[in-house]
Short mmCIF file of C-alpha atoms and ligand atoms in Angstrom, two decimals:
data_model
loop_
_atom_site.label_atom_id
_atom_site.label_comp_id
_atom_site.label_asym_id
_atom_site.label_seq_id
_atom_site.Cartn_x
_atom_site.Cartn_y
_atom_site.Cartn_z
CA UNK A 1 304.82 -7.23 92.64
CA UNK A 2 302.90 -10.26 94.57
CA UNK A 3 302.96 -11.54 98.20
CA UNK A 4 302.51 -15.47 98.32
CA UNK A 5 299.70 -17.66 99.55
CA UNK A 6 300.85 -18.05 103.68
CA UNK A 7 299.91 -22.07 102.67
CA UNK A 8 302.95 -23.18 101.21
CA UNK A 9 305.34 -22.10 104.03
CA UNK A 10 303.83 -24.22 105.80
CA UNK A 11 305.08 -27.75 107.54
CA UNK A 12 303.57 -30.30 109.71
CA UNK A 13 304.38 -28.07 113.81
CA UNK A 14 302.71 -24.06 111.88
CA UNK A 15 299.93 -25.93 110.83
CA UNK A 16 300.04 -28.45 114.69
CA UNK A 17 299.96 -24.75 115.40
CA UNK A 18 297.59 -22.98 112.95
CA UNK A 19 294.47 -25.21 114.34
CA UNK A 20 295.00 -25.11 117.95
CA UNK A 21 294.38 -21.50 117.51
CA UNK A 22 291.74 -21.74 114.79
CA UNK A 23 289.67 -24.13 116.70
CA UNK A 24 289.67 -22.17 120.02
CA UNK A 25 288.73 -19.55 118.22
CA UNK A 26 286.29 -21.59 116.73
CA UNK A 27 284.60 -22.19 120.08
CA UNK A 28 285.13 -18.22 121.24
CA UNK A 29 283.09 -17.17 118.37
CA UNK A 30 280.20 -19.99 118.67
CA UNK A 31 280.39 -19.15 122.90
CA UNK A 32 280.59 -15.04 122.50
CA UNK A 33 277.85 -13.89 120.18
CA UNK A 34 277.26 -10.23 121.65
CA UNK A 35 279.99 -7.44 123.43
CA UNK A 36 279.16 -8.21 126.86
CA UNK A 37 280.25 -12.24 126.01
CA UNK A 38 282.98 -11.14 124.54
CA UNK A 39 284.00 -9.20 128.04
CA UNK A 40 283.12 -12.19 130.27
CA UNK A 41 285.28 -13.80 128.39
CA UNK A 42 287.93 -12.22 128.44
CA UNK A 43 288.02 -11.45 131.93
CA UNK A 44 287.93 -15.40 133.10
CA UNK A 45 290.82 -15.30 130.28
CA UNK A 46 293.00 -12.51 131.75
CA UNK A 47 292.79 -13.57 135.46
CA UNK A 48 293.87 -17.43 134.29
CA UNK A 49 297.55 -15.48 132.51
CA UNK A 50 297.44 -13.92 135.64
CA UNK A 51 295.47 -10.05 135.31
CA UNK A 52 294.18 -8.25 137.84
CA UNK A 53 291.29 -5.53 137.42
CA UNK A 54 292.09 -2.27 138.14
CA UNK A 55 290.95 -1.71 141.63
CA UNK A 56 292.67 -5.38 142.70
CA UNK A 57 295.06 -3.00 141.65
CA UNK A 58 294.28 0.42 143.58
CA UNK A 59 293.72 -2.49 146.66
CA UNK A 60 297.60 -3.62 146.21
CA UNK A 61 299.47 -1.02 148.77
CA UNK A 62 302.27 -0.66 146.18
CA UNK A 63 303.15 1.18 143.37
CA UNK A 64 302.78 -0.80 140.21
CA UNK A 65 305.66 -3.07 138.61
CA UNK A 66 307.23 -4.10 135.44
CA UNK A 67 305.72 -7.87 134.95
CA UNK A 68 302.32 -6.52 136.66
CA UNK A 69 298.52 -7.45 134.76
CA UNK A 70 295.37 -5.15 134.47
CA UNK A 71 291.80 -5.44 134.03
CA UNK A 72 289.48 -2.51 133.45
CA UNK A 73 285.93 -2.81 132.05
CA UNK A 74 283.09 -0.09 131.30
CA UNK A 75 280.22 -0.90 131.53
CA UNK A 76 280.30 -4.43 130.77
CA UNK A 77 281.34 -4.23 127.05
CA UNK A 78 284.81 -2.84 126.80
CA UNK A 79 287.48 -4.63 127.40
CA UNK A 80 290.98 -3.26 128.88
CA UNK A 81 293.80 -5.00 129.10
CA UNK A 82 297.70 -3.97 130.72
CA UNK A 83 301.12 -5.48 130.26
CA UNK A 84 303.05 -3.30 132.70
CA UNK A 85 307.18 -3.38 130.04
CA UNK A 86 310.33 -2.94 131.77
CA UNK A 87 310.31 0.91 130.12
CA UNK A 88 308.37 3.38 131.37
CA UNK A 89 304.65 3.79 129.97
CA UNK A 90 305.26 7.71 129.24
CA UNK A 91 307.62 6.03 126.23
CA UNK A 92 304.18 4.88 125.13
CA UNK A 93 303.20 1.71 124.34
CA UNK A 94 302.15 -0.84 121.93
CA UNK A 95 298.55 -1.35 121.96
CA UNK A 96 296.54 -4.33 119.57
CA UNK A 97 293.17 -2.49 119.72
CA UNK A 98 290.02 -4.94 117.70
CA UNK A 99 286.04 -3.59 118.84
CA UNK A 100 283.80 -7.05 119.82
CA UNK A 101 279.72 -5.85 118.72
CA UNK A 102 278.37 -6.73 115.73
CA UNK A 103 275.58 -6.49 113.71
CA UNK A 104 272.53 -8.29 114.11
CA UNK A 105 268.49 -7.00 115.66
CA UNK A 106 268.74 -5.34 118.82
CA UNK A 107 264.56 -6.19 120.46
CA UNK A 108 262.55 -2.37 121.03
CA UNK A 109 262.06 -1.22 123.95
CA UNK A 110 258.44 -2.63 124.04
CA UNK A 111 258.99 -4.98 121.69
CA UNK A 112 255.86 -8.14 121.71
CA UNK A 113 252.97 -8.16 120.21
CA UNK A 114 250.34 -10.56 118.65
CA UNK A 115 249.20 -10.71 115.07
CA UNK A 116 247.50 -14.16 113.36
CA UNK A 117 247.51 -15.87 117.22
CA UNK A 118 251.38 -15.73 116.28
CA UNK A 119 254.31 -13.92 119.45
CA UNK A 120 255.91 -11.44 117.49
CA UNK A 121 259.50 -9.14 118.83
CA UNK A 122 259.80 -6.06 117.28
CA UNK A 123 263.66 -5.50 116.45
CA UNK A 124 265.80 -1.98 115.41
CA UNK A 125 268.89 -3.15 113.68
CA UNK A 126 272.48 -2.17 114.80
CA UNK A 127 274.54 -1.60 112.21
CA UNK A 128 275.36 -2.75 108.60
CA UNK A 129 272.74 -5.30 107.67
CA UNK A 130 270.59 -6.12 104.22
CA UNK A 131 267.42 -7.46 106.13
CA UNK A 132 267.16 -10.26 103.36
CA UNK A 133 269.54 -11.63 104.79
CA UNK A 134 267.55 -12.36 107.70
CA UNK A 135 264.32 -13.59 107.56
CA UNK A 136 263.86 -17.51 106.80
CA UNK A 137 266.97 -19.22 109.21
CA UNK A 138 268.00 -19.41 112.50
CA UNK A 139 268.02 -16.98 115.34
CA UNK A 140 268.94 -17.46 118.90
CA UNK A 141 268.11 -14.73 121.55
CA UNK A 142 271.31 -13.42 123.67
CA UNK A 143 271.18 -10.83 126.18
CA UNK A 144 270.16 -8.87 129.37
CA UNK A 145 267.60 -7.80 131.30
CA UNK A 146 268.09 -5.28 134.33
CA UNK A 147 265.46 -5.53 136.91
CA UNK A 148 264.10 -2.89 138.83
CA UNK A 149 265.33 -4.60 141.82
CA UNK A 150 269.28 -4.08 140.83
CA UNK A 151 269.61 -7.88 139.74
CA UNK A 152 270.51 -8.53 135.92
CA UNK A 153 268.71 -11.90 134.30
CA UNK A 154 271.18 -13.29 130.88
CA UNK A 155 269.20 -14.85 128.77
CA UNK A 156 270.44 -17.42 125.70
CA UNK A 157 268.32 -18.92 123.66
CA UNK A 158 268.79 -21.08 121.12
CA UNK A 159 272.54 -22.37 120.96
CA UNK A 160 272.04 -25.43 122.97
CA UNK A 161 270.88 -28.20 120.25
CA UNK A 162 268.19 -29.10 122.27
CA UNK A 163 267.34 -25.63 122.88
CA UNK A 164 264.30 -24.15 120.61
CA UNK A 165 264.89 -21.59 118.35
CA UNK A 166 263.20 -18.75 116.57
CA UNK A 167 262.97 -16.86 112.84
CA UNK A 168 261.77 -13.92 110.61
CA UNK A 169 259.32 -15.38 107.85
CA UNK A 170 259.65 -14.67 104.30
CA UNK A 171 256.88 -14.72 102.17
CA UNK A 172 256.97 -17.69 99.61
CA UNK A 173 257.90 -16.87 96.32
CA UNK A 174 254.47 -18.09 94.78
CA UNK A 175 253.68 -14.42 95.81
CA UNK A 176 256.61 -12.21 95.82
CA UNK A 177 255.25 -10.70 91.70
CA UNK A 178 255.89 -7.42 92.95
CA UNK A 179 259.02 -8.37 95.69
CA UNK A 180 261.36 -9.41 93.28
CA UNK A 181 260.77 -7.15 90.54
CA UNK A 182 262.20 -4.48 93.76
CA UNK A 183 265.94 -2.75 94.53
CA UNK A 184 268.07 -5.36 96.94
CA UNK A 185 267.84 -3.01 99.92
CA UNK A 186 264.42 -2.53 100.00
CA UNK A 187 263.42 -6.02 98.89
CA UNK A 188 263.22 -6.42 102.99
CA UNK A 189 261.41 -4.32 104.60
CA UNK A 190 263.69 -3.28 107.86
CA UNK A 191 260.88 -2.36 109.04
CA UNK A 192 259.25 -5.92 108.71
CA UNK A 193 262.21 -7.91 111.27
CA UNK A 194 259.55 -9.24 113.65
CA UNK A 195 260.97 -11.77 115.16
CA UNK A 196 257.79 -14.81 115.25
CA UNK A 197 259.05 -16.82 118.99
CA UNK A 198 255.36 -17.45 119.58
CA UNK A 199 253.17 -19.78 118.14
CA UNK A 200 250.50 -21.23 120.81
CA UNK A 201 247.57 -19.26 123.11
CA UNK A 202 246.19 -19.63 126.59
CA UNK A 203 243.98 -21.82 127.33
CA UNK A 204 241.95 -20.22 130.44
CA UNK A 205 238.92 -22.52 131.80
CA UNK A 206 235.89 -21.18 132.14
CA UNK A 207 233.76 -18.22 131.14
CA UNK A 208 236.78 -15.55 130.90
CA UNK A 209 238.45 -14.64 127.53
CA UNK A 210 242.70 -13.32 127.43
CA UNK A 211 242.67 -11.08 124.78
CA UNK A 212 246.18 -12.77 123.51
CA UNK A 213 246.59 -16.03 124.60
CA UNK A 214 249.17 -16.72 122.46
CA UNK A 215 251.05 -13.47 123.52
CA UNK A 216 250.37 -14.42 126.90
CA UNK A 217 251.34 -17.51 126.34
CA UNK A 218 254.87 -16.77 125.45
CA UNK A 219 254.87 -14.30 129.18
CA UNK A 220 253.88 -16.64 130.40
CA UNK A 221 256.98 -18.64 129.72
CA UNK A 222 258.91 -15.69 129.77
CA UNK A 223 257.88 -14.85 134.02
CA UNK A 224 258.52 -19.07 134.46
CA UNK A 225 261.57 -19.59 133.17
CA UNK A 226 263.22 -16.19 133.82
CA UNK A 227 261.48 -14.50 135.97
CA UNK A 228 260.52 -11.52 134.28
CA UNK A 229 257.74 -10.34 132.39
CA UNK A 230 256.62 -7.73 130.37
CA UNK A 231 257.40 -4.92 132.05
CA UNK A 232 261.61 -5.57 132.29
CA UNK A 233 261.28 -5.06 128.37
CA UNK A 234 262.05 -2.10 129.03
CA UNK A 235 265.56 -2.74 130.86
CA UNK A 236 267.38 -5.22 128.38
CA UNK A 237 269.77 -5.09 126.42
CA UNK A 238 268.62 -8.44 124.30
CA UNK A 239 270.32 -9.03 120.21
CA UNK A 240 269.08 -11.85 117.84
CA UNK A 241 272.66 -13.37 116.40
CA UNK A 242 272.25 -16.47 113.78
CA UNK A 243 272.31 -19.48 115.92
CA UNK A 244 274.19 -22.18 116.38
CA UNK A 245 278.17 -23.39 116.61
CA UNK A 246 280.92 -21.65 113.84
CA UNK A 247 281.86 -24.51 111.36
CA UNK A 248 285.18 -25.91 109.44
CA UNK A 249 284.55 -24.71 105.82
CA UNK A 250 285.79 -26.16 102.98
CA UNK A 251 286.87 -30.49 102.35
CA UNK A 252 290.06 -28.94 103.02
CA UNK A 253 288.85 -27.54 106.72
CA UNK A 254 290.94 -24.25 105.42
CA UNK A 255 288.37 -21.79 106.04
CA UNK A 256 285.65 -21.32 109.22
CA UNK A 257 282.88 -20.13 109.02
CA UNK A 258 280.80 -18.65 112.08
CA UNK A 259 279.40 -15.09 112.87
CA UNK A 260 280.40 -12.10 114.65
CA UNK A 261 283.64 -12.77 112.05
CA UNK A 262 284.48 -8.91 111.90
CA UNK A 263 285.25 -7.91 114.11
CA UNK A 264 285.78 -10.87 116.07
CA UNK A 265 288.48 -12.74 114.26
CA UNK A 266 290.51 -10.08 114.83
CA UNK A 267 289.50 -9.12 119.50
CA UNK A 268 290.59 -13.30 119.66
CA UNK A 269 293.86 -12.83 117.83
CA UNK A 270 294.53 -9.64 119.95
CA UNK A 271 293.56 -10.78 123.20
CA UNK A 272 294.99 -14.43 122.55
CA UNK A 273 298.64 -12.76 121.23
CA UNK A 274 298.07 -9.40 124.40
CA UNK A 275 297.25 -13.00 127.14
CA UNK A 276 301.19 -15.21 125.14
CA UNK A 277 303.86 -12.29 126.26
CA UNK A 278 304.76 -12.25 129.41
CA UNK A 279 307.16 -10.11 129.16
CA UNK A 280 307.66 -7.07 127.99
CA UNK A 281 309.80 -3.92 127.38
CA UNK A 282 307.55 -1.71 126.00
CA UNK A 283 303.80 -1.61 127.77
CA UNK A 284 301.20 -3.99 126.32
CA UNK A 285 297.62 -3.01 125.56
CA UNK A 286 295.20 -4.71 124.46
CA UNK A 287 291.56 -2.91 123.39
CA UNK A 288 288.59 -4.95 122.93
CA UNK A 289 286.32 -1.47 122.57
CA UNK A 290 281.45 -1.52 121.14
CA UNK A 291 280.15 0.10 119.13
CA UNK A 292 281.74 0.35 116.23
CA UNK A 293 279.02 -0.54 114.14
CA UNK A 294 278.13 2.13 114.93
CA UNK A 295 280.62 5.07 115.25
CA UNK A 296 282.21 4.30 118.46
CA UNK A 297 279.91 6.45 120.19
CA UNK A 298 278.43 6.30 123.45
CA UNK A 299 280.43 5.51 126.95
CA UNK A 300 281.30 1.60 125.93
CA UNK A 301 282.31 3.25 122.37
CA UNK A 302 285.75 3.84 121.59
CA UNK A 303 285.76 7.69 121.07
CA UNK A 304 284.70 7.48 124.91
CA UNK A 305 287.39 8.35 128.30
CA UNK A 306 287.29 5.58 128.77
CA UNK A 307 290.64 4.33 127.27
CA UNK A 308 292.50 7.88 128.23
CA UNK A 309 291.07 7.38 131.69
CA UNK A 310 292.54 4.01 132.04
CA UNK A 311 295.83 5.34 131.39
CA UNK A 312 295.38 7.41 133.70
CA UNK A 313 295.20 4.71 136.13
CA UNK A 314 297.26 3.04 135.18
CA UNK A 315 300.42 5.35 135.29
CA UNK A 316 299.33 7.09 138.89
CA UNK A 317 299.18 3.81 139.83
CA UNK A 318 302.78 2.82 138.51
CA UNK A 319 304.22 6.91 140.48
CA UNK A 320 303.69 8.18 136.61
CA UNK A 321 300.85 10.31 138.06
CA UNK A 322 301.47 13.28 135.97
CA UNK A 323 299.52 15.60 132.53
CA UNK A 324 301.99 15.86 130.98
CA UNK A 325 303.38 12.02 131.25
CA UNK A 326 299.58 10.40 130.59
CA UNK A 327 299.69 12.71 126.85
CA UNK A 328 303.45 11.60 126.00
CA UNK A 329 302.35 8.17 126.75
CA UNK A 330 299.34 8.43 124.39
CA UNK A 331 301.35 10.91 121.94
CA UNK A 332 304.25 7.46 121.28
CA UNK A 333 301.67 5.31 121.70
CA UNK A 334 302.03 3.00 119.37
CA UNK A 335 298.57 1.71 117.61
CA UNK A 336 297.78 -1.55 115.03
CA UNK A 337 293.72 -1.02 114.31
CA UNK A 338 293.04 -5.06 113.66
CA UNK A 339 289.09 -4.97 112.13
CA UNK A 340 288.72 -7.46 108.97
CA UNK A 341 289.17 -6.37 105.65
CA UNK A 342 287.35 -7.02 102.41
CA UNK A 343 288.61 -10.45 101.65
CA UNK A 344 288.34 -10.88 97.60
CA UNK A 345 285.68 -12.28 96.05
CA UNK A 346 286.13 -13.30 93.34
CA UNK A 347 282.38 -13.43 92.06
CA UNK A 348 282.33 -9.45 92.29
CA UNK A 349 285.49 -9.13 90.96
CA UNK A 350 284.74 -6.13 89.02
CA UNK A 351 283.71 -4.26 92.61
CA UNK A 352 288.07 -4.40 93.82
CA UNK A 353 291.10 -2.98 92.48
CA UNK A 354 293.43 -6.72 91.87
CA UNK A 355 296.82 -4.82 92.75
CA UNK A 356 295.54 -3.55 96.31
CA UNK A 357 292.64 -6.30 97.40
CA UNK A 358 293.50 -8.49 100.07
CA UNK A 359 293.59 -12.00 99.06
CA UNK A 360 292.25 -15.05 101.46
CA UNK A 361 295.09 -17.41 102.65
CA UNK A 362 297.51 -14.28 101.29
CA UNK A 363 298.44 -12.96 105.61
CA UNK A 364 297.60 -10.44 107.96
CA UNK A 365 296.11 -7.42 105.85
CA UNK A 366 297.98 -3.86 106.35
CA UNK A 367 294.89 -1.23 105.63
CA UNK A 368 297.06 2.14 105.61
CA UNK A 369 294.70 4.28 104.97
CA UNK A 370 290.25 3.44 104.47
CA UNK A 371 287.53 5.72 104.73
CA UNK A 372 286.11 6.76 101.22
CA UNK A 373 285.98 9.40 98.21
CA UNK A 374 289.16 10.50 98.65
CA UNK A 375 290.49 8.16 101.78
CA UNK A 376 287.09 10.87 103.20
CA UNK A 377 287.23 10.27 107.04
CA UNK A 378 290.93 8.44 107.18
CA UNK A 379 293.49 7.68 109.32
CA UNK A 380 295.96 7.40 106.71
CA UNK A 381 299.35 5.45 108.13
CA UNK A 382 302.28 7.23 108.00
CA UNK A 383 304.83 5.37 104.88
CA UNK A 384 307.57 6.14 107.99
CA UNK A 385 305.31 3.87 110.45
CA UNK A 386 304.72 1.45 107.57
CA UNK A 387 308.42 0.91 108.05
CA UNK A 388 308.63 -0.61 111.36
CA UNK A 389 305.75 -2.68 110.63
CA UNK A 390 307.25 -3.92 107.72
CA UNK A 391 310.46 -5.21 109.44
CA UNK A 392 308.86 -6.48 112.53
CA UNK A 393 306.53 -8.76 110.13
CA UNK A 394 310.03 -10.02 108.37
CA UNK A 395 312.03 -9.99 111.13
CA UNK A 396 308.93 -13.41 112.74
CA UNK A 397 308.48 -13.89 108.98
CA UNK A 398 304.84 -13.04 109.13
CA UNK A 399 302.95 -13.43 105.85
CA UNK A 400 301.21 -9.99 104.83
CA UNK A 401 299.52 -7.90 101.95
CA UNK A 402 298.97 -4.53 101.74
CA UNK A 403 295.12 -3.44 99.97
CA UNK A 404 292.34 -1.10 100.42
CA UNK A 405 288.33 -1.94 101.38
CA UNK A 406 287.61 -2.34 97.19
CA UNK A 407 288.07 -0.01 94.16
CA UNK A 408 287.53 3.63 94.14
CA UNK A 409 284.28 4.75 94.36
CA UNK A 410 282.74 1.27 95.54
CA UNK A 411 281.97 2.02 98.73
CA UNK A 412 283.60 2.22 101.54
CA UNK A 413 284.14 1.85 105.60
CA UNK A 414 286.11 3.31 109.03
CA UNK A 415 287.15 1.71 111.84
CA UNK A 416 288.54 2.76 116.05
CA UNK A 417 291.41 3.98 114.51
CA UNK A 418 291.37 7.38 113.63
CA UNK A 419 290.42 7.97 116.88
CA UNK A 420 293.75 7.01 118.18
CA UNK A 421 295.59 9.45 115.94
CA UNK A 422 293.99 11.80 117.77
CA UNK A 423 296.60 11.91 120.80
CA UNK A 424 299.27 11.89 118.18
CA UNK A 425 300.47 8.12 118.04
CA UNK A 426 300.70 5.37 115.01
CA UNK A 427 298.13 4.18 114.07
CA UNK A 428 297.68 1.54 111.68
CA UNK A 429 295.27 -1.01 110.50
CA UNK A 430 295.31 -4.23 110.57
CA UNK A 431 293.52 -7.23 110.21
CA UNK A 432 292.17 -10.34 108.77
CA UNK A 433 290.59 -10.47 105.12
CA UNK A 434 287.19 -12.03 105.69
CA UNK A 435 284.43 -12.27 102.55
CA UNK A 436 280.74 -11.58 103.31
CA UNK A 437 281.81 -9.16 105.79
CA UNK A 438 277.83 -7.78 107.41
CA UNK A 439 276.33 -11.12 106.14
CA UNK A 440 275.70 -13.48 108.77
CA UNK A 441 277.96 -16.24 107.96
CA UNK A 442 281.47 -14.43 107.01
CA UNK A 443 284.17 -16.80 105.97
CA UNK A 444 287.79 -16.13 107.15
CA UNK A 445 290.63 -18.30 105.89
CA UNK A 446 292.44 -20.55 109.23
CA UNK A 447 296.28 -18.98 107.66
CA UNK A 448 294.64 -15.29 107.85
CA UNK A 449 293.57 -15.91 111.82
CA UNK A 450 297.69 -17.89 112.14
CA UNK A 451 299.27 -15.06 110.74
CA UNK A 452 297.38 -12.00 112.90
CA UNK A 453 297.83 -14.12 116.05
CA UNK A 454 301.79 -14.54 114.63
CA UNK A 455 301.83 -10.67 113.73
CA UNK A 456 299.65 -9.10 116.78
CA UNK A 457 302.25 -11.03 118.79
CA UNK A 458 305.64 -9.40 116.95
CA UNK A 459 303.87 -6.59 117.54
CA UNK A 460 303.49 -6.32 121.19
CA UNK A 461 307.78 -7.81 121.67
CA UNK A 462 309.12 -5.27 119.13
CA UNK A 463 306.80 -2.05 118.37
MN1 MN B 1 284.67 -4.57 111.98
MN1 MN B 2 281.56 -4.25 110.40
#
């Protein structure tokens, strides 16, 4: 059973729609490289589309009704958008969920040191990172520094054409005979992912000596540009990410090369679908969450009570405030857990089982199950639900494929699917195939981005 390449079915109008969506998507992932930046951009897009904050909704002084559009954020790193349908929420919601955190290098709490007349920032990697990807490549610094006076300073260096960038050095090949004999996992030590940020000492007139003059020069610049000092790193969240914009890829411009497509390709298309469908019968929800890459833990991860509490708040404002109604709403819901899939890579063909692999350009990927060692840890979606999803996709003319994450025993992975499934709702993994997942520059195919958007829209409208 082969699924056709989605590009073959497009007319000029479809190509125009695809290019517009993918242009906007490229801009989104170029501008927004942290979960905080994604939340800020999502709030702006939601407000422009007529959404109000949960606080504003509470202050309305009337019961929420069909057509009311609400958003709520959690620790500035997770966001939920809700479009109230004509049906009571108790009958269930149609939920699109994706994650907006991506693998990267976080600065340690005490990151700064000087050695060899250079200043370095020490990092602790976040998520599944191959350390050797991160050396000898231009890097940018994004994040926030929260000061004791309650103010927050936003930092973003390395993206504009005139910005400086940062870099982690690699050992020259001339001295690398020992390094090159090591397994790839050990060739670069994660502890050595220290970013070079300065190479110029302060010069002090007179007899005074500065013990660490390059570090001092760097700190003076931080104070001058951001009003922060070394102690302020203690209360900062600064992320080292690849510098530069996402690009069109291939002479035919059919693909996108960009950082953080896991999982912003699903997050962006879910958000766009949520904002595009204005009137719904079943309440639609778009959930963009943090911390998926480290197990969905913490206050802003999917396992926190934020989602459930926000649904409870909104149901109360809609006159459906009982705890039984909340439980029913959650159990009656349907969800697409939208996360990227492993695209078939012919250079590593033996890691895949071709009949059940996702092919680039063949449309939205449905993973009935994920997991490893016998579907371990997986949400295994019901056949009944898969039948409904197939019907929705076919009726809306969405190109889709079904797949597994590689051949049995090759590895494995999980998503947020199992967490929502705990409420008893129907959940299936649905996302975009990418190549080089978790590398600095992941590859997607524009047709798959477009089909994901169409699929998410169809799901909101008809699930
Ligand atoms: Mn993911
Ligand atoms: Mn991932």
